JSON list of C-alpha atoms in Angstrom, two decimals:
[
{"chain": "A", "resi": 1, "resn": "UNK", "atom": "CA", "xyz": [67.41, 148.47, 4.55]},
{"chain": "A", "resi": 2, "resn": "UNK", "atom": "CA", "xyz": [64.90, 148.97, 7.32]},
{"chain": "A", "resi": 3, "resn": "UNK", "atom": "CA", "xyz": [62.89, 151.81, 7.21]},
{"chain": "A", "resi": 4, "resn": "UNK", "atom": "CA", "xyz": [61.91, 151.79, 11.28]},
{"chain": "A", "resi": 5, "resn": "UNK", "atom": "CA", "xyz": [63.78, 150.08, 14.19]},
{"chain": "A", "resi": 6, "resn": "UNK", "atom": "CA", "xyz": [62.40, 149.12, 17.11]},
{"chain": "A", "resi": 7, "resn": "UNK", "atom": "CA", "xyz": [64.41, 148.63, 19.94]},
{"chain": "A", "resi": 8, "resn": "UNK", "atom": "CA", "xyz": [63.40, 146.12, 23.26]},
{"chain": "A", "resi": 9, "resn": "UNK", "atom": "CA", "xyz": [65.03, 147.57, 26.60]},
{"chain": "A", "resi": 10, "resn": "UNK", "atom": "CA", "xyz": [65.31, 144.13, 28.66]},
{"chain": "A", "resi": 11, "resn": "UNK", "atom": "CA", "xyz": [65.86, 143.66, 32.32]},
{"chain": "A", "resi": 12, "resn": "UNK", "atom": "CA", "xyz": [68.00, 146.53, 33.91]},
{"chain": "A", "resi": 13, "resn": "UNK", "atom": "CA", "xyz": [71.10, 147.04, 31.78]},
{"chain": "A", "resi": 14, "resn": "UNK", "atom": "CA", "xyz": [69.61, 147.01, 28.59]},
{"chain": "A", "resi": 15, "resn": "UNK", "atom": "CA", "xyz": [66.83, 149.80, 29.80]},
{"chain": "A", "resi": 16, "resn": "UNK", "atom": "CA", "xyz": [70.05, 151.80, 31.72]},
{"chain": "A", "resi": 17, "resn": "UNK", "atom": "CA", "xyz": [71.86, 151.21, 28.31]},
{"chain": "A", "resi": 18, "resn": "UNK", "atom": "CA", "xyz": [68.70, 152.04, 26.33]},
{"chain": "A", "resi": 19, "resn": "UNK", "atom": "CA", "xyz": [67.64, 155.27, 28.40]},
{"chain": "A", "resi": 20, "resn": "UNK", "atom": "CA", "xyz": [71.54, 156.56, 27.77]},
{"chain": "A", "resi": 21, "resn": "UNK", "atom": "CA", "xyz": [70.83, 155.54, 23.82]},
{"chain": "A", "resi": 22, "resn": "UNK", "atom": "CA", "xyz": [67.67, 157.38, 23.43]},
{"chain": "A", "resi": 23, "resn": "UNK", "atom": "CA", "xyz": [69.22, 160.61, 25.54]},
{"chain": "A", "resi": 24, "resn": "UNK", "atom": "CA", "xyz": [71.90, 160.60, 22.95]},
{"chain": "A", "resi": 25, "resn": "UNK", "atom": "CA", "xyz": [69.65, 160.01, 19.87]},
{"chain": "A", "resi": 26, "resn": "UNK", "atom": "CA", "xyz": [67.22, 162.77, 20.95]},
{"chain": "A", "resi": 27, "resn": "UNK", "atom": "CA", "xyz": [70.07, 164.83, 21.28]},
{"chain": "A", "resi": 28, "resn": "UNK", "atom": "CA", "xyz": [71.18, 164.00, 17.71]},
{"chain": "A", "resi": 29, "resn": "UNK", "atom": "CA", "xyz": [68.19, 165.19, 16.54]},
{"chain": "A", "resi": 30, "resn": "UNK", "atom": "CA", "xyz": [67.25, 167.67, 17.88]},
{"chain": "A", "resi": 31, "resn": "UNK", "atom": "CA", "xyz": [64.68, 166.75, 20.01]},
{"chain": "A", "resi": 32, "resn": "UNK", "atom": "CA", "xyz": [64.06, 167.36, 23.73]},
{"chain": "A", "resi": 33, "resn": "UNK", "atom": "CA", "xyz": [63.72, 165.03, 26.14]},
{"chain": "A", "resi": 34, "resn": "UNK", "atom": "CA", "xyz": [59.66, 165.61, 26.44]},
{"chain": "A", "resi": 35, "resn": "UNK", "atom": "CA", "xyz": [59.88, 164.91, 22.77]},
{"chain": "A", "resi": 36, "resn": "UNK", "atom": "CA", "xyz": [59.37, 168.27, 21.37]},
{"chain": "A", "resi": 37, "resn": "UNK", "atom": "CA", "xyz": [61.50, 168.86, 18.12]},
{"chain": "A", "resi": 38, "resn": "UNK", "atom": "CA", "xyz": [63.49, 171.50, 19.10]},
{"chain": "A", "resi": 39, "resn": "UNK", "atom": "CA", "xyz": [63.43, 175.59, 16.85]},
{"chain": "A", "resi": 40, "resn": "UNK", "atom": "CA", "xyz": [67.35, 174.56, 15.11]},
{"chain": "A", "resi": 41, "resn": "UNK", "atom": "CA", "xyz": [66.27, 171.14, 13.89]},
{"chain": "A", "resi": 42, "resn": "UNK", "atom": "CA", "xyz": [62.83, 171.92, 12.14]},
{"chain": "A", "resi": 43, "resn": "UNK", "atom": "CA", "xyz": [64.71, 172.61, 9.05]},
{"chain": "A", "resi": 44, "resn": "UNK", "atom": "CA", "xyz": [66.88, 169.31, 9.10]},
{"chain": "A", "resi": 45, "resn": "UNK", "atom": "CA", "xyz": [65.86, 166.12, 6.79]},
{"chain": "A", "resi": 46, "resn": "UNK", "atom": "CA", "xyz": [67.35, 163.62, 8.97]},
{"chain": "A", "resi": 47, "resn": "UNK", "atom": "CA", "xyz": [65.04, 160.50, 9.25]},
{"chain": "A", "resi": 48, "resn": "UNK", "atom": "CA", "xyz": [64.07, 160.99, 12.84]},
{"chain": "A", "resi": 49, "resn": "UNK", "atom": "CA", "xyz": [61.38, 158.30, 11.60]},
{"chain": "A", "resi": 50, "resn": "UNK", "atom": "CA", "xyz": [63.49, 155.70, 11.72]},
{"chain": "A", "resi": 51, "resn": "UNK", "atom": "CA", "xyz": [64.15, 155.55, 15.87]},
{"chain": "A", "resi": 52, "resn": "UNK", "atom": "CA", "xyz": [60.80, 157.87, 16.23]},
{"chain": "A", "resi": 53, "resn": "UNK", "atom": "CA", "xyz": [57.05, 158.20, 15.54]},
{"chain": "A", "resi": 54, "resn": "UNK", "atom": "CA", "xyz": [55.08, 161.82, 15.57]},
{"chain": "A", "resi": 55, "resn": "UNK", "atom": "CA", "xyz": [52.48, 161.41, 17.89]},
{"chain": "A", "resi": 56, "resn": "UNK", "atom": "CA", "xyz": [49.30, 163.57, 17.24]},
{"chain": "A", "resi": 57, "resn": "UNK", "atom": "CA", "xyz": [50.03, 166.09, 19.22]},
{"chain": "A", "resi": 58, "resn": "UNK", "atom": "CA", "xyz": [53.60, 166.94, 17.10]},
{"chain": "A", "resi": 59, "resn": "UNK", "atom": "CA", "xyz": [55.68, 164.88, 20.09]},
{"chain": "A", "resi": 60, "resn": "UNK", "atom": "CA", "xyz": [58.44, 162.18, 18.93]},
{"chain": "A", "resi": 61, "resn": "UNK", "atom": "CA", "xyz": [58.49, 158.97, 20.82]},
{"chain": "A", "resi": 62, "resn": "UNK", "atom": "CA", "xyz": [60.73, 156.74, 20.31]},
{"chain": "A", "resi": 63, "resn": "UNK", "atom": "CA", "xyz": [60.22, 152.99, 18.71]},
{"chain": "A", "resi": 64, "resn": "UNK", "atom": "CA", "xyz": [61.22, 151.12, 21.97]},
{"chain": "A", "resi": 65, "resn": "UNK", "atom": "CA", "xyz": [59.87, 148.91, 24.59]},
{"chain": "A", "resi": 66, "resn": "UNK", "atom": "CA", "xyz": [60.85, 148.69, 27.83]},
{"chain": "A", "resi": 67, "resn": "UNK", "atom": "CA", "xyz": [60.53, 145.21, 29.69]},
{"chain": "A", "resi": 68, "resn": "UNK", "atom": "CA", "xyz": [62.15, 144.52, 32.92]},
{"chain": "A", "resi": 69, "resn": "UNK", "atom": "CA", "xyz": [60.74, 141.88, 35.85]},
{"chain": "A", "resi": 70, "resn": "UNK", "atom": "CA", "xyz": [61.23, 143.96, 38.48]},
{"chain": "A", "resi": 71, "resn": "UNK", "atom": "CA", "xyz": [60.24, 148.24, 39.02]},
{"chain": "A", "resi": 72, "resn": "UNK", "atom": "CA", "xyz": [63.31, 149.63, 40.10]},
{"chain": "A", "resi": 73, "resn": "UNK", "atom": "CA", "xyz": [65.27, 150.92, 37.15]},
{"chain": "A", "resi": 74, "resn": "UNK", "atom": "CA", "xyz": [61.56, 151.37, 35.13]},
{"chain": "A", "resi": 75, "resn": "UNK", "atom": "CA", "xyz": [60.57, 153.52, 37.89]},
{"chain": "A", "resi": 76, "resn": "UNK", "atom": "CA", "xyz": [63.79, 155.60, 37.41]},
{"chain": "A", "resi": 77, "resn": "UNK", "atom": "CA", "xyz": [63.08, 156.49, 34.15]},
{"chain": "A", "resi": 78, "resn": "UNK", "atom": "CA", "xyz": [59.69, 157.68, 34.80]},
{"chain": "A", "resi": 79, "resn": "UNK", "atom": "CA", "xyz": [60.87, 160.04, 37.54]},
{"chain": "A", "resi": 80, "resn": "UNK", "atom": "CA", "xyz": [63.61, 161.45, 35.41]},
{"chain": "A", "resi": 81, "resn": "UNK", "atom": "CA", "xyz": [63.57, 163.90, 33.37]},
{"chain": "A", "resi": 82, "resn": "UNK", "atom": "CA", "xyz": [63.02, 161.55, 30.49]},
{"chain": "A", "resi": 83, "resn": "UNK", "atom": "CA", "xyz": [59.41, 160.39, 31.82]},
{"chain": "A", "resi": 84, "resn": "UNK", "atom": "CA", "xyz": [57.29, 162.01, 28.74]},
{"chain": "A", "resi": 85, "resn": "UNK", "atom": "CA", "xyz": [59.54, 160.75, 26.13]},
{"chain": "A", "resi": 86, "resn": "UNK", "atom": "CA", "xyz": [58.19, 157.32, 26.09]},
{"chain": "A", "resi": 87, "resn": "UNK", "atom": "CA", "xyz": [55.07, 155.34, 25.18]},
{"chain": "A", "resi": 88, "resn": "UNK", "atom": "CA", "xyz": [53.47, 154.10, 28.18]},
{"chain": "A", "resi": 89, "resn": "UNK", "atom": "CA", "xyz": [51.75, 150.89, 26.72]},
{"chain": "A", "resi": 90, "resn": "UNK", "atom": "CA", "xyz": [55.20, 149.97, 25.94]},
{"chain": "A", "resi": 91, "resn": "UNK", "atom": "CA", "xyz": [56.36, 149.81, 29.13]},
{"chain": "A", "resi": 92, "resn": "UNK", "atom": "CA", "xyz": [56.14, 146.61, 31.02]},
{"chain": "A", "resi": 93, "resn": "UNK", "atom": "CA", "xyz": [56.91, 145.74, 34.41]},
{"chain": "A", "resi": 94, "resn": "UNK", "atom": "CA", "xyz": [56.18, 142.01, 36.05]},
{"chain": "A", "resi": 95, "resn": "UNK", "atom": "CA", "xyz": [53.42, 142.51, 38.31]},
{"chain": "A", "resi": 96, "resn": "UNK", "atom": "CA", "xyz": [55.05, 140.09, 41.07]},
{"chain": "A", "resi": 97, "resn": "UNK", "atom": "CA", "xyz": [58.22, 143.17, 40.65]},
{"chain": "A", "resi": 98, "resn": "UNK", "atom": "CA", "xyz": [60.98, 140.29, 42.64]},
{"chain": "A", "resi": 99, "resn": "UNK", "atom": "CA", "xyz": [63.28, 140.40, 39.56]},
{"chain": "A", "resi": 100, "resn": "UNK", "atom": "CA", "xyz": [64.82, 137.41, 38.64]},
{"chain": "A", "resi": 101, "resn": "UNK", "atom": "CA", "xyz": [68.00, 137.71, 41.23]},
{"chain": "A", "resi": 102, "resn": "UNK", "atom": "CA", "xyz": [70.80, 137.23, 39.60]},
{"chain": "A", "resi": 103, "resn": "UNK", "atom": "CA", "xyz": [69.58, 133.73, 38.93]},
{"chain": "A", "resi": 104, "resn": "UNK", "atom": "CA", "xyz": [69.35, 132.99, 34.76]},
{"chain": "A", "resi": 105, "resn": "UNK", "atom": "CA", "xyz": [66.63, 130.08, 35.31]},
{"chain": "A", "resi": 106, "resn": "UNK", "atom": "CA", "xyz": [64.83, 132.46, 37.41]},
{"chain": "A", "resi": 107, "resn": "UNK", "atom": "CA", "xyz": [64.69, 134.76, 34.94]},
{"chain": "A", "resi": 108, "resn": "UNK", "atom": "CA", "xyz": [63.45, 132.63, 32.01]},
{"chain": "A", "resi": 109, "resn": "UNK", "atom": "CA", "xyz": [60.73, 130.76, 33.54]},
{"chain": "A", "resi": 110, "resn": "UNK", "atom": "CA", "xyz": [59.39, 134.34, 35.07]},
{"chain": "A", "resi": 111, "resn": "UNK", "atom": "CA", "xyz": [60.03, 135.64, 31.65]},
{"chain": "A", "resi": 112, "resn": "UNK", "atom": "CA", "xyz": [58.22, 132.84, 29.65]},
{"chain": "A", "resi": 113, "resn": "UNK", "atom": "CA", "xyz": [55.27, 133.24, 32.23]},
{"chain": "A", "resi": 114, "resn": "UNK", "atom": "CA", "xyz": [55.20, 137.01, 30.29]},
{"chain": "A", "resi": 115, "resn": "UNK", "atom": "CA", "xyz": [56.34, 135.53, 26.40]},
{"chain": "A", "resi": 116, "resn": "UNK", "atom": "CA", "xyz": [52.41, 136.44, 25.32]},
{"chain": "A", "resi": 117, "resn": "UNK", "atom": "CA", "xyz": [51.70, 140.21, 26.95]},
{"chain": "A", "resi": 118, "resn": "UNK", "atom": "CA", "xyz": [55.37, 140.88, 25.80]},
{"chain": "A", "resi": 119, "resn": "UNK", "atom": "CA", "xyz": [54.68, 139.68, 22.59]},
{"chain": "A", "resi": 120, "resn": "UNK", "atom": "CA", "xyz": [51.18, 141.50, 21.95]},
{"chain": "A", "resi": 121, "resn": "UNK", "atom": "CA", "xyz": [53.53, 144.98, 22.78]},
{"chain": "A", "resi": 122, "resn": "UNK", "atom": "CA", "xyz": [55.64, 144.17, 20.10]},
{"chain": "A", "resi": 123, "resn": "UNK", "atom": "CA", "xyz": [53.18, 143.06, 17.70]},
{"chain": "A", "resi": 124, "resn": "UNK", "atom": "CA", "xyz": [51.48, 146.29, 18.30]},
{"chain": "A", "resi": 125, "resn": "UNK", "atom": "CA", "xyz": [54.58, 148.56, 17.68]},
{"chain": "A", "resi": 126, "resn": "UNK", "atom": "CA", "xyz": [55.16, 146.90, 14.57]},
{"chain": "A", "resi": 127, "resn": "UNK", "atom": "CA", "xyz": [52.13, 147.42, 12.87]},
{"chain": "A", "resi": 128, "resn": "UNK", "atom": "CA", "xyz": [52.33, 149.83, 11.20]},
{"chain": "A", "resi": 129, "resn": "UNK", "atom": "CA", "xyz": [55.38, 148.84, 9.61]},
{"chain": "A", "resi": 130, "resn": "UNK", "atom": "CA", "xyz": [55.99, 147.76, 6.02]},
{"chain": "A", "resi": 131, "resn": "UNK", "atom": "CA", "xyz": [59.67, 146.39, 6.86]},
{"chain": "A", "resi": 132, "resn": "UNK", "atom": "CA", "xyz": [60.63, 146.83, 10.49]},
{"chain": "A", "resi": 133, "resn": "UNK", "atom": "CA", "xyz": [63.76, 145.67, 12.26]},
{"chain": "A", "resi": 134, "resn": "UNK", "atom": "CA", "xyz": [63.44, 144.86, 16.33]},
{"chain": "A", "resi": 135, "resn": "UNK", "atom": "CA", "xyz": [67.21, 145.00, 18.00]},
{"chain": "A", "resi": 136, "resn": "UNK", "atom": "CA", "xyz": [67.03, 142.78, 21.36]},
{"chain": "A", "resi": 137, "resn": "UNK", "atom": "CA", "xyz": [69.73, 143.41, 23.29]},
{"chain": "A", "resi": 138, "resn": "UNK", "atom": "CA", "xyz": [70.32, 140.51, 26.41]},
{"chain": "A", "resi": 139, "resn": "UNK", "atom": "CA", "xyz": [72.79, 141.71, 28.34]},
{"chain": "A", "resi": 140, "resn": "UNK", "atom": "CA", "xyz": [74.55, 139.35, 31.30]},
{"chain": "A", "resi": 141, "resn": "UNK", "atom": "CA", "xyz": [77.02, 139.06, 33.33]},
{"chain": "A", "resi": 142, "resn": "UNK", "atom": "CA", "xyz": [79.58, 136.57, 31.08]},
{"chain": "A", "resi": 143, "resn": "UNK", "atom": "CA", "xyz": [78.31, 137.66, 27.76]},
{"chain": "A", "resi": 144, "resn": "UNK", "atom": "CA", "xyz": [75.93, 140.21, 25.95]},
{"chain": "A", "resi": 145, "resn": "UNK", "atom": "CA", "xyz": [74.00, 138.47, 23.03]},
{"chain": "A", "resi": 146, "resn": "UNK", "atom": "CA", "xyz": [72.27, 141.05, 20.27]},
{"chain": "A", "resi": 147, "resn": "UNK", "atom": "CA", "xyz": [69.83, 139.56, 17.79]},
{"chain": "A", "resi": 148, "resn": "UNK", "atom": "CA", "xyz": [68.52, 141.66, 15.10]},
{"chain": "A", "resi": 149, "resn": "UNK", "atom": "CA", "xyz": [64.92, 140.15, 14.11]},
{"chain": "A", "resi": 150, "resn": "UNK", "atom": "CA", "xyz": [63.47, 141.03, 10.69]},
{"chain": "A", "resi": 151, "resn": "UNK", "atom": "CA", "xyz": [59.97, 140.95, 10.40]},
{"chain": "A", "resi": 152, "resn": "UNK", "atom": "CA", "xyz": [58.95, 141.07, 6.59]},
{"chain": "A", "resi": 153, "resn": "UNK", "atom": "CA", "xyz": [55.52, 142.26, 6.38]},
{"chain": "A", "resi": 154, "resn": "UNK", "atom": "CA", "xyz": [52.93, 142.00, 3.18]},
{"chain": "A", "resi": 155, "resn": "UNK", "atom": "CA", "xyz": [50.99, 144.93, 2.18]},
{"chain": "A", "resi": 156, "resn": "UNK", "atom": "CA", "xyz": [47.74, 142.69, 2.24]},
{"chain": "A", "resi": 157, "resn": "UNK", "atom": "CA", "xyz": [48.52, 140.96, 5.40]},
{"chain": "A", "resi": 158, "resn": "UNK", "atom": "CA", "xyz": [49.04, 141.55, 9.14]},
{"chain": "A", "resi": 159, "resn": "UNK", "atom": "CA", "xyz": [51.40, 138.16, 8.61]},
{"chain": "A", "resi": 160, "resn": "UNK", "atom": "CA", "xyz": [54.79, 138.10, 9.07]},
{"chain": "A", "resi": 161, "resn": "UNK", "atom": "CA", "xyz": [57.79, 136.23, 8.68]},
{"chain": "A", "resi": 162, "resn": "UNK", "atom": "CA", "xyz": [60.47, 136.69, 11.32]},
{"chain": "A", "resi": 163, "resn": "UNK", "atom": "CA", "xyz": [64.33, 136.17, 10.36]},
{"chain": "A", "resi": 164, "resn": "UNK", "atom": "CA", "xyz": [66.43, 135.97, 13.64]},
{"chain": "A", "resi": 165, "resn": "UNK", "atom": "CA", "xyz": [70.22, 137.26, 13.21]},
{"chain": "A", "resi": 166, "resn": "UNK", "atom": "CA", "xyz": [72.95, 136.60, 15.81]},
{"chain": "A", "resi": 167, "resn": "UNK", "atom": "CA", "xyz": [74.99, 139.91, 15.74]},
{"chain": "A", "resi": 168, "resn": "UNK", "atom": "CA", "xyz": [78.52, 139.57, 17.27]}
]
């Protein structure tokens, strides 16, 4: 069993899904939406390690990434009230901000254009991770596709091996 997950907020569903998953989480455990544990949940053992890191200063942020081509639905999260919840290096928006359109091809050849900065981000977040399990969730119009990717780490190594899971 995973010890961490990190979660990968793609395009604007998954990061309106993702934003509604990490309001409900913090909520869960007790922990504001500026990431400050809240006073009834210091007491708790609950594994808020598992969605969340402690950052220096004693604020959880949460183990995700959020990716998207174009600013619109990025930029509402970082004028909500959520805005210091997040990490942001792991945000990433296209610097060319068109989107992909509604057009799938589109999308993946702007998207493959990014394969190596995305990459890097999520190389980075899991590196401190003995076991670590990334959830990608690619949501479309006709169908919504979830891999779960399991990236087996050696305590010697920075190499991994990546096991990619179709979930249904």
């Amino acid at each position: 069993m995973p010890r961490e997950i990190i979660t990968l907020q793609v395009g604007q569903c998954g990061n309106q899904i993702g934003t509604e998953f990490w309001r409900q989480l913090c909520l869960e455990h007790g922990i504001s939406v500026d990431g400050v544990l809240e006073d009834f949940a210091v007491q708790t053992n609950d594994r808020k390690d598992v969605f969340f890191y402690q950052a220096d200063d004693e604020h959880y942020i949460p183990r995700a990434l959020l990716l998207d081509l174009e600013p619109r639905v990025i930029n509402t999260i970082q004028s909500s009230d959520m805005r210091n919840l997040y990490n942001p290096e792991n945000i990433f928006v296209a610097q060319e901000g068109g989107g992909a359109g509604n057009n799938w091809a589109n999308g993946y050849s702007q998207g493959e254009q990014h394969l190596e900065d995305v990459a890097e981000m999520v190389d980075r977040e899991a590196d401190g991770s003995d076991l670590s399990l990334i959830h990608i969730s690619e949501p479309t119009r006709l169908l919504s596709i979830s891999y779960a990717v399991f990236c087996l780490k050696k305590k010697n190594t920075k190499a991994h091996k990546p096991h990619t899971v179709p979930i249904a």
